[in-house]
Short mmCIF file of C-alpha atoms in Angstrom, two decimals:
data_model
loop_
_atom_site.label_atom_id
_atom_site.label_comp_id
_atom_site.label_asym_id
_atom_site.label_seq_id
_atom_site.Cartn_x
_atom_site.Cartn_y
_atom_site.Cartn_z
CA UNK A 1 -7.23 23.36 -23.02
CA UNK A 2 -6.77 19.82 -22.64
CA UNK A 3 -9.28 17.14 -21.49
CA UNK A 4 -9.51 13.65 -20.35
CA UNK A 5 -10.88 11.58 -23.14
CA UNK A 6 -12.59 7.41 -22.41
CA UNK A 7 -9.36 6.11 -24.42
CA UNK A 8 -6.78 8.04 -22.08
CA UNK A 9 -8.97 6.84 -18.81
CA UNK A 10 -8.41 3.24 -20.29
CA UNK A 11 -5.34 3.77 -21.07
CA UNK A 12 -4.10 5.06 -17.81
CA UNK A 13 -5.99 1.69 -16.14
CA UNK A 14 -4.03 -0.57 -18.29
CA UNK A 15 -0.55 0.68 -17.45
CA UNK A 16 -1.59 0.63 -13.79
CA UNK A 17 -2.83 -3.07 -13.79
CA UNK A 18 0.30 -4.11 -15.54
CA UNK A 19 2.70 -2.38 -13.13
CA UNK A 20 0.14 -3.73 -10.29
CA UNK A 21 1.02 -7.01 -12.28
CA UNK A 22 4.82 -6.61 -12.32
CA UNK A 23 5.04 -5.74 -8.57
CA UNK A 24 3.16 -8.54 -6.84
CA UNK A 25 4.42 -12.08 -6.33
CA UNK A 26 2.32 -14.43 -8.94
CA UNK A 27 0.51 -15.64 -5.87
CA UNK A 28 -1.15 -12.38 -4.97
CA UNK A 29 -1.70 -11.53 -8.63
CA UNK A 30 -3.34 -14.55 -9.59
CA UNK A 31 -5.92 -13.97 -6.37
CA UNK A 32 -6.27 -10.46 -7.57
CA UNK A 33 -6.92 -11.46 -11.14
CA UNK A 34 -10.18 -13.65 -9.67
CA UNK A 35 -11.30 -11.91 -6.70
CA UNK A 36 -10.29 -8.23 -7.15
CA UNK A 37 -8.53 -7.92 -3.44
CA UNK A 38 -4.89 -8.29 -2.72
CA UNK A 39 -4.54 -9.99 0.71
CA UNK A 40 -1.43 -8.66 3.32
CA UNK A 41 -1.07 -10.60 6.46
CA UNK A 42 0.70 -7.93 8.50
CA UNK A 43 1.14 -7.92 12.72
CA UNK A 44 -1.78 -6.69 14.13
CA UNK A 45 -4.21 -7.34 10.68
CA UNK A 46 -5.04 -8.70 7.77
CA UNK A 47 -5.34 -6.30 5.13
CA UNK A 48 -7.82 -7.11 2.11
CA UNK A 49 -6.82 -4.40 -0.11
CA UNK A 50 -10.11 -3.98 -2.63
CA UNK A 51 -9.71 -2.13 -6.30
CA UNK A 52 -13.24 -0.68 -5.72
CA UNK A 53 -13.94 -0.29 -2.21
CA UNK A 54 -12.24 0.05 1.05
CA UNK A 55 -9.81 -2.10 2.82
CA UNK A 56 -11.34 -5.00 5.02
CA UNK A 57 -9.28 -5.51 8.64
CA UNK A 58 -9.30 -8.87 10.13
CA UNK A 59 -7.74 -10.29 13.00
CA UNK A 60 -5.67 -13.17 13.37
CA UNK A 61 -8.84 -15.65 13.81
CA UNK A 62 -10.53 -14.09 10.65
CA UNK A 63 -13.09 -11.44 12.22
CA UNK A 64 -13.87 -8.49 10.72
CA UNK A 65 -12.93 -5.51 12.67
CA UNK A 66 -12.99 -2.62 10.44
CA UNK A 67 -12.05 -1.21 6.91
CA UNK A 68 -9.36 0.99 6.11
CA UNK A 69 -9.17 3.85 3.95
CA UNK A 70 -6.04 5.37 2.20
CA UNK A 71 -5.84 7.84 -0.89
CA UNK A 72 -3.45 9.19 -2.98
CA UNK A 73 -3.13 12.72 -2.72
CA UNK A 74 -2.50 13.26 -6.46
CA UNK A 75 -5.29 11.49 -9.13
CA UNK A 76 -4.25 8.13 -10.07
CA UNK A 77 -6.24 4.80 -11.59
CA UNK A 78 -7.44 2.34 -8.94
CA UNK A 79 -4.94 0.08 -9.50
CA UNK A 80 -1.97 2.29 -8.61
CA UNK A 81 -4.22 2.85 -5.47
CA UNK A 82 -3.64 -0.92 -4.97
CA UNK A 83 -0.25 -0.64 -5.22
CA UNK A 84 0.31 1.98 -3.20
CA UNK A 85 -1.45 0.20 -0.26
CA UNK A 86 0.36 -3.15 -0.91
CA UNK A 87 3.81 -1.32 -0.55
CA UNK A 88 3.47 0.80 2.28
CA UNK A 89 1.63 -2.07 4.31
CA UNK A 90 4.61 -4.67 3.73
CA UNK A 91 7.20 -2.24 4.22
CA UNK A 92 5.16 -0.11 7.26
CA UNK A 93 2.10 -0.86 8.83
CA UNK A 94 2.33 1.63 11.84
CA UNK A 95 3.02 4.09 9.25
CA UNK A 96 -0.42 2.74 7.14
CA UNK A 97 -2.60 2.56 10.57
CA UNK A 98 -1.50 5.94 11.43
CA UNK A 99 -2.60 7.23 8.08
CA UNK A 100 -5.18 5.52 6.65
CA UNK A 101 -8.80 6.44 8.49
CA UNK A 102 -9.48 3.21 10.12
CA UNK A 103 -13.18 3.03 11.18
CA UNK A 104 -13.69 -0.03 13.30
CA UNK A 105 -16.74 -2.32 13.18
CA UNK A 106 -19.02 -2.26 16.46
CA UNK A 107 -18.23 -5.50 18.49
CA UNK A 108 -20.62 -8.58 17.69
CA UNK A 109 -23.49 -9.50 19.88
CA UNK A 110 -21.61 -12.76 21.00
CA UNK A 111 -18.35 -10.60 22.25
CA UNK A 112 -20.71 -8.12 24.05
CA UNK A 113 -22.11 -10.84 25.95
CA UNK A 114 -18.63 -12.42 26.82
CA UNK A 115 -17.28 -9.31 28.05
CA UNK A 116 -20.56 -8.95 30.28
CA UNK A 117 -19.79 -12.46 31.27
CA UNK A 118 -16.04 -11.78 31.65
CA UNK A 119 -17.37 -8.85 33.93
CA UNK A 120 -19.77 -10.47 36.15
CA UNK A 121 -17.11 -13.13 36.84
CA UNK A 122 -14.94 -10.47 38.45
CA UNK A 123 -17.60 -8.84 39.88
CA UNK A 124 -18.87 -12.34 41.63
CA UNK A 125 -15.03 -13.33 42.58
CA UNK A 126 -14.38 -9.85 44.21
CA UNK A 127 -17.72 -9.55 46.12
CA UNK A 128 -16.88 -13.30 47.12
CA UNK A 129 -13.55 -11.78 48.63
CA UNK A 130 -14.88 -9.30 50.30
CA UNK A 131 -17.66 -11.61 51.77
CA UNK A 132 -14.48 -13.60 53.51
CA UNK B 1 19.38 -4.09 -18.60
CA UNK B 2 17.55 -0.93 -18.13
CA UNK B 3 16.81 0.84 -15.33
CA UNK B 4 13.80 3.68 -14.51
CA UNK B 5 12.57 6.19 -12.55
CA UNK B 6 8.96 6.14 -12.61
CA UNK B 7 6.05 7.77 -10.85
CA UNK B 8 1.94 6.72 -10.60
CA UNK B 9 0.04 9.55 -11.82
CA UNK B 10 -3.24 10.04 -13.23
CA UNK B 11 -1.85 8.68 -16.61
CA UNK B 12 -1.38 5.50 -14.35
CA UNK B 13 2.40 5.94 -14.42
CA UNK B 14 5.24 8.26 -16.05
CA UNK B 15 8.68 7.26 -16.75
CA UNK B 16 10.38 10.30 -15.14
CA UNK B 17 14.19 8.65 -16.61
CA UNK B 18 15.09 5.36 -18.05
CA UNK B 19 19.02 4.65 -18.27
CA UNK B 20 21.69 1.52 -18.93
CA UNK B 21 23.10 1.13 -15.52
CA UNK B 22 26.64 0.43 -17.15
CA UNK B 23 26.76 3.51 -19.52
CA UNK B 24 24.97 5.77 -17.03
CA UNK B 25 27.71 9.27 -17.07
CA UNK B 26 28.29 10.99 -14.29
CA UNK B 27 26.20 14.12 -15.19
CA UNK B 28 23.01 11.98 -16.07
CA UNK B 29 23.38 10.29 -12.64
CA UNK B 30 23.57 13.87 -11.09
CA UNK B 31 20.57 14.99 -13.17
CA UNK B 32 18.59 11.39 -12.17
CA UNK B 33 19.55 11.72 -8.65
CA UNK B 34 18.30 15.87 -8.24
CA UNK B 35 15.10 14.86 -10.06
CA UNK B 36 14.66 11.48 -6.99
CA UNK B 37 15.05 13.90 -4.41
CA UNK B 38 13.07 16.61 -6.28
CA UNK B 39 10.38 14.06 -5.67
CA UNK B 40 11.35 13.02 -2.58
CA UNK B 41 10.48 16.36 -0.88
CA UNK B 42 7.56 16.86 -3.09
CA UNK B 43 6.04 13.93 -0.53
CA UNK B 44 6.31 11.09 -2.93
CA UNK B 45 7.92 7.80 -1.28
CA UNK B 46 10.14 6.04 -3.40
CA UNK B 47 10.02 2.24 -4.13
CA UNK B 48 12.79 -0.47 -5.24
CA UNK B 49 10.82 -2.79 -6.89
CA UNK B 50 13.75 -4.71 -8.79
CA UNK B 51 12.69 -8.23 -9.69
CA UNK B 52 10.05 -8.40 -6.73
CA UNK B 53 12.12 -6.72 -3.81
CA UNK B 54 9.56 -4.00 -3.01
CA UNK B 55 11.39 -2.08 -0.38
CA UNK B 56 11.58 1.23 0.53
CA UNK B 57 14.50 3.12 -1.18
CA UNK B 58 15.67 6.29 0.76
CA UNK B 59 18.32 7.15 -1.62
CA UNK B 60 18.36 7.02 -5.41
CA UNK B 61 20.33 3.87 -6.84
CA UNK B 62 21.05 3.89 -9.92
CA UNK B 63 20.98 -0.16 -10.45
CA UNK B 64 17.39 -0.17 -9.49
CA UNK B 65 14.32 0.43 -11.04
CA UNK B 66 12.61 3.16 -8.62
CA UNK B 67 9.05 3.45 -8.13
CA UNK B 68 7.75 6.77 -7.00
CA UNK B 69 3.92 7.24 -5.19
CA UNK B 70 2.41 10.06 -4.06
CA UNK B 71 2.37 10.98 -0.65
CA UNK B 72 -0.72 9.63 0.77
CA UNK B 73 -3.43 10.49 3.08
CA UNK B 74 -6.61 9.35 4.89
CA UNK B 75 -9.53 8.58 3.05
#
């Protein structure tokens, strides 16, 4: 019988930040170190990759539009969670959209009433058209 | 300089092999390269993450140091 003892779950977190520490650029580690999130700027997101929760989406002007969330199938520290997200995302993100469960954030108040706007503007220009 | 084959685990990682690049022997290369590919189709991904290149590695190389994840799925 064998069981998992406080020293081996501490353990087990230390080698994973320090391998998390050996495979990102000092940049991203030094971020990491103070805010807990590794940032990837990929093509069609931003990916805030968090050790404790999910990942944060956000487009290319800084909105939130969803979070992101990717396990390992085997147990593993947070850390190597980290990890495992940082290297599929910068070497595929289609493969890391298609697999991760991606819930996206309702849109805001302020884009529903542009598209309504957006909408009515068509709606006005076409009747116009007709009216001709 | 030494080279590894490692994999994350609950343990936070395992060195699966560790090896000197120039006094690697054929048969230890053989045995390296079955246990990569043992992996491999286990559903792990493998990883070159050799001074900062963090690439996908397809194929074992013996003059990298190979990181090897689980295969992952949606949370």
């Amino acid at each position: 019988m064998s069981c998992v003892t406080r020293d081996d779950y501490q353990s087990a977190q230390e080698k994973a930040k320090a391998l998390l520490r050996r495979v990102l650029p000092p940049a991203q580690w030094r971020a990491f170190a103070s805010t807990g999130r590794v940032s990837v700027l990929g093509r069609s997101f931003r990916y805030d990759i968090d050790c404790v929760g999910r990942t944060a989406l956000y487009d290319h002007w800084g909105v939130r539009r969803g979070v992101a969330c990717l396990q390992l199938a085997a147990p593993a520290p947070a850390y190597d969670r980290v990890l495992a997200e940082y290297l599929i995302l910068i070497n595929d993100e289609r493969f890391y959209l298609r697999t991760a469960n991606v819930v996206r954030d309702p849109l805001s108040f302020r884009e529903l009433v542009l598209i309504a706007v957006v909408v009515a503007s068509a709606v006005f220009a076409f009747l116009k058209f007709l009216a001709e | 300089m030494l080279r590894s084959l490692r994999k994350l685990s609950s343990r936070g990682d395992d060195t699966v092999a560790e090896w000197d690049p120039q006094t690697l022997t054929p048969e230890d290369l053989a045995r390296i390269d079955a246990e990569f590919r043992r992996l491999q189709a286990e559903g792990y991904f493998a990883f070159d993450i050799t001074d900062g290149r963090n690439v996908r590695a397809d194929r074992f190389n013996p003059q990298a140091d190979l990181l090897m994840i689980p295969r992952v799925v949606g949370g």
